[in-house]
PDB file of C-alpha atoms in Angstrom:
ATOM      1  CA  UNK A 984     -75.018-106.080 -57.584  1.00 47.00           C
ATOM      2  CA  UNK A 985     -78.307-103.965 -56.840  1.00 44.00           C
ATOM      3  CA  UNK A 986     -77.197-101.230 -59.608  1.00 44.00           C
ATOM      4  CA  UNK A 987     -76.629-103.661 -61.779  1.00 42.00           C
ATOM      5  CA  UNK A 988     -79.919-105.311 -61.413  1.00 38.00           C
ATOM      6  CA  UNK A 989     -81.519-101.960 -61.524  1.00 36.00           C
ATOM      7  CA  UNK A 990     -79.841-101.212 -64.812  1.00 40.00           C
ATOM      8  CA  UNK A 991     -81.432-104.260 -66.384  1.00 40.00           C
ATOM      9  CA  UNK A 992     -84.155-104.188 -64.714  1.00 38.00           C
ATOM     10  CA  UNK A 993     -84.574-100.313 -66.392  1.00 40.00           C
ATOM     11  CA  UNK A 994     -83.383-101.549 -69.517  1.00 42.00           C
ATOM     12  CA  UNK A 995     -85.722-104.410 -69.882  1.00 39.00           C
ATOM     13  CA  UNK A 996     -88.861-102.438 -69.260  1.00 38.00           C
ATOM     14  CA  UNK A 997     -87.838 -99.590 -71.650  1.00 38.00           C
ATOM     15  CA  UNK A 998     -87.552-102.556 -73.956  1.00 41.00           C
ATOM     16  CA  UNK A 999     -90.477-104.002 -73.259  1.00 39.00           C
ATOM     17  CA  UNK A1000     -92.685-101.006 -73.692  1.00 42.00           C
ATOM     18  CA  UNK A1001     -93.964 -99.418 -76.612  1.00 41.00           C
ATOM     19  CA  UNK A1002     -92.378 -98.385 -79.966  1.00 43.00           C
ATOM     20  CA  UNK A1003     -95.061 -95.866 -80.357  1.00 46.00           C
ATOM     21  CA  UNK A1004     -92.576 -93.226 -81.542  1.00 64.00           C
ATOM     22  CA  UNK A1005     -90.478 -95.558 -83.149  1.00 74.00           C
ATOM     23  CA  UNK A1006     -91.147 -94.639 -86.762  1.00 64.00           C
ATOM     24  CA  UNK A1007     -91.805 -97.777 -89.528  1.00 69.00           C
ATOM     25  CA  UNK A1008     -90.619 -97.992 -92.530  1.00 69.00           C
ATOM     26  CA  UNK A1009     -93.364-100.311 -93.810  1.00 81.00           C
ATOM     27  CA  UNK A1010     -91.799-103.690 -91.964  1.00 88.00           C
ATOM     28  CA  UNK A1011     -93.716-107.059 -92.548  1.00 90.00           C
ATOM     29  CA  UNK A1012     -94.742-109.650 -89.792  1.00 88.00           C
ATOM     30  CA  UNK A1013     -93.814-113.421 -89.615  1.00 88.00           C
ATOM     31  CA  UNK A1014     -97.577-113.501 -90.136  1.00 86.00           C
ATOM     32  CA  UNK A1015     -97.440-112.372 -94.152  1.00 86.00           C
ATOM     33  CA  UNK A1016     -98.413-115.110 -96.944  1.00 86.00           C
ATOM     34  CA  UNK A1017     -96.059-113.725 -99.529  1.00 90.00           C
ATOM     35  CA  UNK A1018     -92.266-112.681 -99.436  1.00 93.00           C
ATOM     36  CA  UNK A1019     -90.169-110.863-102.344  1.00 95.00           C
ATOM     37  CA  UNK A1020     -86.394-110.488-102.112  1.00 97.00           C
ATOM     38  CA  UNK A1021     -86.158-106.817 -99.834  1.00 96.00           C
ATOM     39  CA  UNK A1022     -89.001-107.402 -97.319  1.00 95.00           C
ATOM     40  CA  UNK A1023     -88.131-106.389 -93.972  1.00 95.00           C
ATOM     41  CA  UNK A1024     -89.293-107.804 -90.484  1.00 94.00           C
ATOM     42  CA  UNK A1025     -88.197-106.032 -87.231  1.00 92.00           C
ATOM     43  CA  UNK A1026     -87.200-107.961 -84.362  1.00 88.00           C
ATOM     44  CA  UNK A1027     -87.253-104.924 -81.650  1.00 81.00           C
ATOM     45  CA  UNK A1028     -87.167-107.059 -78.704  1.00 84.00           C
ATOM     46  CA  UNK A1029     -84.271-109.174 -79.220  1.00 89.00           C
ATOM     47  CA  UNK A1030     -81.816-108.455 -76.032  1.00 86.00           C
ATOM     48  CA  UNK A1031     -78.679-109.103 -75.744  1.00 84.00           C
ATOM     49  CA  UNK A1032     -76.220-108.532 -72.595  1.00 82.00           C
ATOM     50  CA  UNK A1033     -75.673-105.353 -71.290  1.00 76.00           C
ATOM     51  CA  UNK A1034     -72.764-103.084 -71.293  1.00 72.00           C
ATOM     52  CA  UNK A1035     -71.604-104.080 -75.110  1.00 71.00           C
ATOM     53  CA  UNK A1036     -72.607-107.949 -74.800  1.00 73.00           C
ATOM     54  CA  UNK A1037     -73.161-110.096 -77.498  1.00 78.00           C
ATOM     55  CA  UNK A1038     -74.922-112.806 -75.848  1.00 85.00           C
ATOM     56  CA  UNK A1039     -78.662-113.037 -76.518  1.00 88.00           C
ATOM     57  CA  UNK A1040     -81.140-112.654 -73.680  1.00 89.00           C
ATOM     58  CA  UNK A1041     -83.144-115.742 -72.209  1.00 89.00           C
ATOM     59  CA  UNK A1042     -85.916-112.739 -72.207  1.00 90.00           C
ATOM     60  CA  UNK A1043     -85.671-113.083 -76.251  1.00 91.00           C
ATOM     61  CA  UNK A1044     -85.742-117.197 -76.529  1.00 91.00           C
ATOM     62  CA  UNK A1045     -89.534-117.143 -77.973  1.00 93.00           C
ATOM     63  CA  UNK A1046     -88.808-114.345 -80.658  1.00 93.00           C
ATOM     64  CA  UNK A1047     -85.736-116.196 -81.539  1.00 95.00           C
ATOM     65  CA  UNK A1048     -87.883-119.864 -81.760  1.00 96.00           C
ATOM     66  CA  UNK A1049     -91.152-117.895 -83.716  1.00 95.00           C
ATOM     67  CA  UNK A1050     -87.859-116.482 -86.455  1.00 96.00           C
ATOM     68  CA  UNK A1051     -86.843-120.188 -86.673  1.00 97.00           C
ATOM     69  CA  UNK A1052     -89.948-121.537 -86.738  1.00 97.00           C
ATOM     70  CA  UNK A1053     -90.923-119.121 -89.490  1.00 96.00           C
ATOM     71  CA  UNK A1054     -87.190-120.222 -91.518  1.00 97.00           C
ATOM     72  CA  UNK A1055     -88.550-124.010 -91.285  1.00 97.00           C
ATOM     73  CA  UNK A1056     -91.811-123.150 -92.407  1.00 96.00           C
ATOM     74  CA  UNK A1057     -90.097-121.096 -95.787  1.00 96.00           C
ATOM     75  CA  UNK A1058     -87.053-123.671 -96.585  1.00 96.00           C
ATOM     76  CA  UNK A1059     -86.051-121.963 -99.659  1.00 96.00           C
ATOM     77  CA  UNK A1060     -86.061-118.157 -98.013  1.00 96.00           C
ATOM     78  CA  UNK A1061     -82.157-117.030 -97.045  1.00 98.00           C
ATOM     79  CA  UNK A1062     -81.764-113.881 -95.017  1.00 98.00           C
ATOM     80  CA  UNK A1063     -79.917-111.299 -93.474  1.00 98.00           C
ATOM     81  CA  UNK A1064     -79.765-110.697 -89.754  1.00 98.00           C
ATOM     82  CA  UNK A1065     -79.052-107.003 -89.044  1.00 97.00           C
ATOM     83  CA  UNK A1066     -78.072-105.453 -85.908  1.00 95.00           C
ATOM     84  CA  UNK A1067     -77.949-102.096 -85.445  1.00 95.00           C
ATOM     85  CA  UNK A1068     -77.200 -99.832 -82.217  1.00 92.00           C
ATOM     86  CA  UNK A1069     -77.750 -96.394 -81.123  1.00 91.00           C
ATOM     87  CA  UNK A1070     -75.204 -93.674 -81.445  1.00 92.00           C
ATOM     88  CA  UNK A1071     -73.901 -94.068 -77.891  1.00 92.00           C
ATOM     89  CA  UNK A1072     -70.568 -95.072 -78.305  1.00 90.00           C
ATOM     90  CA  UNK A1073     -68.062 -94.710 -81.447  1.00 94.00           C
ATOM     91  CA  UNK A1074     -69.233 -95.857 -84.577  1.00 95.00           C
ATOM     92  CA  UNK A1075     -66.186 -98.560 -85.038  1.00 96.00           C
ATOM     93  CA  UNK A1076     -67.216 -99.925 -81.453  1.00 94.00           C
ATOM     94  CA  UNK A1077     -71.039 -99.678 -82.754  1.00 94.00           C
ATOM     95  CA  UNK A1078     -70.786-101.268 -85.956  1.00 96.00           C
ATOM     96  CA  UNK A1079     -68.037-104.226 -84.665  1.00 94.00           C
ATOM     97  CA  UNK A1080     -70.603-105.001 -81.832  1.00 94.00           C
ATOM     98  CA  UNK A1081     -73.509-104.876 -83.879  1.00 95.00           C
ATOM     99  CA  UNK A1082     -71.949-107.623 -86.284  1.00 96.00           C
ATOM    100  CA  UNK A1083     -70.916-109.770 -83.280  1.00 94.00           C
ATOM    101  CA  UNK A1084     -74.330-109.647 -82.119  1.00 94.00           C
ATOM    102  CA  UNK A1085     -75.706-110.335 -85.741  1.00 95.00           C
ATOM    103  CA  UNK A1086     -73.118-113.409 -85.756  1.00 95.00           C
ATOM    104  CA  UNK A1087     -74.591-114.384 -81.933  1.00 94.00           C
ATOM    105  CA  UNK A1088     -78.055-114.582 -83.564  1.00 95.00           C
ATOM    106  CA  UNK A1089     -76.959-116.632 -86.443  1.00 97.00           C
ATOM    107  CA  UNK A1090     -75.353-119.048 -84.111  1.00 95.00           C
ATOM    108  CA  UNK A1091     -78.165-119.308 -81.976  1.00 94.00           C
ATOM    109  CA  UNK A1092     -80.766-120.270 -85.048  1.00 96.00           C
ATOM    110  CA  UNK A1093     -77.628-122.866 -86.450  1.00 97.00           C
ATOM    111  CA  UNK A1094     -76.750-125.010 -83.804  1.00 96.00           C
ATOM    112  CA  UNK A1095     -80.161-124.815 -81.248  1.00 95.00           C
ATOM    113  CA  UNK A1096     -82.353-124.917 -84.397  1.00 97.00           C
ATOM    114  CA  UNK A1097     -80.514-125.973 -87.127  1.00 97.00           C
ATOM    115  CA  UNK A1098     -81.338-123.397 -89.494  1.00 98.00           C
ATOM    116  CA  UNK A1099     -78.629-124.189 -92.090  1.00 98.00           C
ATOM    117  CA  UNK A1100     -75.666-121.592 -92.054  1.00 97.00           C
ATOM    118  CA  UNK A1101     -76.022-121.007 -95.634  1.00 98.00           C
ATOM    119  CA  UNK A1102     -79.307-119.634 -95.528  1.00 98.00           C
ATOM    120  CA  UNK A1103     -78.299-116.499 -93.126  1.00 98.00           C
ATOM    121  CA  UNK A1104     -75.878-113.429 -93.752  1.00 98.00           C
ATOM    122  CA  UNK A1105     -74.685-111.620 -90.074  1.00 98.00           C
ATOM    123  CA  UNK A1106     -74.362-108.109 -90.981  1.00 98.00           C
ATOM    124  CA  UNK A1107     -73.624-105.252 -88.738  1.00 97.00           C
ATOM    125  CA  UNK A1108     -74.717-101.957 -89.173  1.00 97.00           C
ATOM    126  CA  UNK A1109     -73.902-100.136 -86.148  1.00 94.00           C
ATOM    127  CA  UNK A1110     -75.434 -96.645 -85.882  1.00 93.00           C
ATOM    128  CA  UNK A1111     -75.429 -96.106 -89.724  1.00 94.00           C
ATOM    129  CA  UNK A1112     -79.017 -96.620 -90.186  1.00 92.00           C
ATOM    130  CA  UNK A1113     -80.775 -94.519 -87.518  1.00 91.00           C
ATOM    131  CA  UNK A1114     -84.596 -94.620 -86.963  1.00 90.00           C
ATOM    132  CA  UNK A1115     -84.340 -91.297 -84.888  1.00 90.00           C
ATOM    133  CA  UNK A1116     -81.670 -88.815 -84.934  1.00 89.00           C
ATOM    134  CA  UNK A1117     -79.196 -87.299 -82.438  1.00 90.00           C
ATOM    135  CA  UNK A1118     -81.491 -84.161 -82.701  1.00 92.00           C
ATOM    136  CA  UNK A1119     -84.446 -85.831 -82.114  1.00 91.00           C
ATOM    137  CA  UNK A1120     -83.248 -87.631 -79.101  1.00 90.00           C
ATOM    138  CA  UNK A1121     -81.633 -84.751 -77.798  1.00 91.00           C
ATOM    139  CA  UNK A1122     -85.392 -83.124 -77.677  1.00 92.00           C
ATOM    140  CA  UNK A1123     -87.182 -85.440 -75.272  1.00 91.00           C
ATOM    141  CA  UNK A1124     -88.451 -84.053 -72.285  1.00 92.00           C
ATOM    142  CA  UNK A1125     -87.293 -86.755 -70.171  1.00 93.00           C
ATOM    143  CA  UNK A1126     -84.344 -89.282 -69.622  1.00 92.00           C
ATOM    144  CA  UNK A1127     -87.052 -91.833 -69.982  1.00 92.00           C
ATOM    145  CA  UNK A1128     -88.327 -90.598 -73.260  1.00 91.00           C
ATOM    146  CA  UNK A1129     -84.800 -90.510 -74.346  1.00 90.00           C
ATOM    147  CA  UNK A1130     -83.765 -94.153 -73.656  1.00 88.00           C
ATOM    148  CA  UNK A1131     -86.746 -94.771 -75.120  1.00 89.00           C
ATOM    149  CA  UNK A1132     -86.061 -93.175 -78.545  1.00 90.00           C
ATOM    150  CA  UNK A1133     -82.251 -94.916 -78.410  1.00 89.00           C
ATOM    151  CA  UNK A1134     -84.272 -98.236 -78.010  1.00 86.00           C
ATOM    152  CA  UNK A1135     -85.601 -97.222 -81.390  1.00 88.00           C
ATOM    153  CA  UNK A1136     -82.274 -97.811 -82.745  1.00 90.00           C
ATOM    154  CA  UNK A1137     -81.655-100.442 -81.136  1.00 89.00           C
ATOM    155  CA  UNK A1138     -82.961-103.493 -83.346  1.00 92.00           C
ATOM    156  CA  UNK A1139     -82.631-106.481 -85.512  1.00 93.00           C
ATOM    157  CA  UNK A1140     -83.749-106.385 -89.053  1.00 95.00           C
ATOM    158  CA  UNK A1141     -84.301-109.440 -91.281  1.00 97.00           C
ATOM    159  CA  UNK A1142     -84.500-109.239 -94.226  1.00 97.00           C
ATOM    160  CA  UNK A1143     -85.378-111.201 -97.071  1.00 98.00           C
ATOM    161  CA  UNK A1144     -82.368-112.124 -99.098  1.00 98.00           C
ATOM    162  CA  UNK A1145     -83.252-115.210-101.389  1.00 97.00           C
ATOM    163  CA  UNK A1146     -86.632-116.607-102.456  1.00 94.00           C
TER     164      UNK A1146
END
């Protein structure tokens, strides 16, 4: 039980910190006045459970209320909800539990917020679209650093599907 919590416990700060080396693609905020069909916003700090979970976080309950706050504020905007992981793991594995985690994020913004289903595609990309590579990874000094640069990976994209 101590591991355990020390394991999520690690994983939530390395979450938590920064994404200073995370690079950025140019990704809006909730925050922008005007949308076009392709924008992009990054949801970096939704968790879900550990050890190939699909079950989001409590820790991520705001971020998920601010994205369907922001859907209720744009009623005619549909989306996609993509999950992607790091390479840890085989890609079939990756890509299957990065769709069941897209799916867990459109049920959560359905049924507790009643974002209509029609408005939101779950896609999962897996480790397809990496923000660092292998070799980059494999270059940190540290084990720290190195989490750090899978947590890169590690994300939800929306993006903006339907004006």
């Amino acid at each position: 039980m101590k591991k355990a919590f020390l394991l999520y416990f690690s994983l939530l700060m390395i979450s938590m910190g920064s994404f200073a080396q995370c690079p950025d693609p140019g990704y809006k905020s909730f925050d922008n006045k005007e949308w076009k069909v392709g924008d992009m916003i990054i949801l970096q700090d939704i968790l879900y459970s550990i050890g190939g979970g699909n079950h989001v976080l409590p820790e991520s309950r705001d971020l998920i209320k601010q994205l369907a706050d922001f859907l209720k504020a744009h009623p005619s905007l549909t989306i996609e909800v993509g999950n992607h992981t790091d390479s840890r793991g085989s890609a079939a594995y990756n890509e299957n539990l990065s769709l069941k985690r897209s799916e867990s994020l459109k049920y959560e913004l359905t049924v507790k917020y009643e974002i209509d289903e029609s408005r939101i595609t779950a896609k999962g990309y897996g480790e397809s679209q990496l923000r660092v590579s292998d070799e980059e990874v494999a270059k940190a000094a540290s084990d720290q650093e190195k989490e750090e640069l899978h947590q890169c990976n590690r994300r939800t994209v929306i993006t903006i599907t339907g004006l």
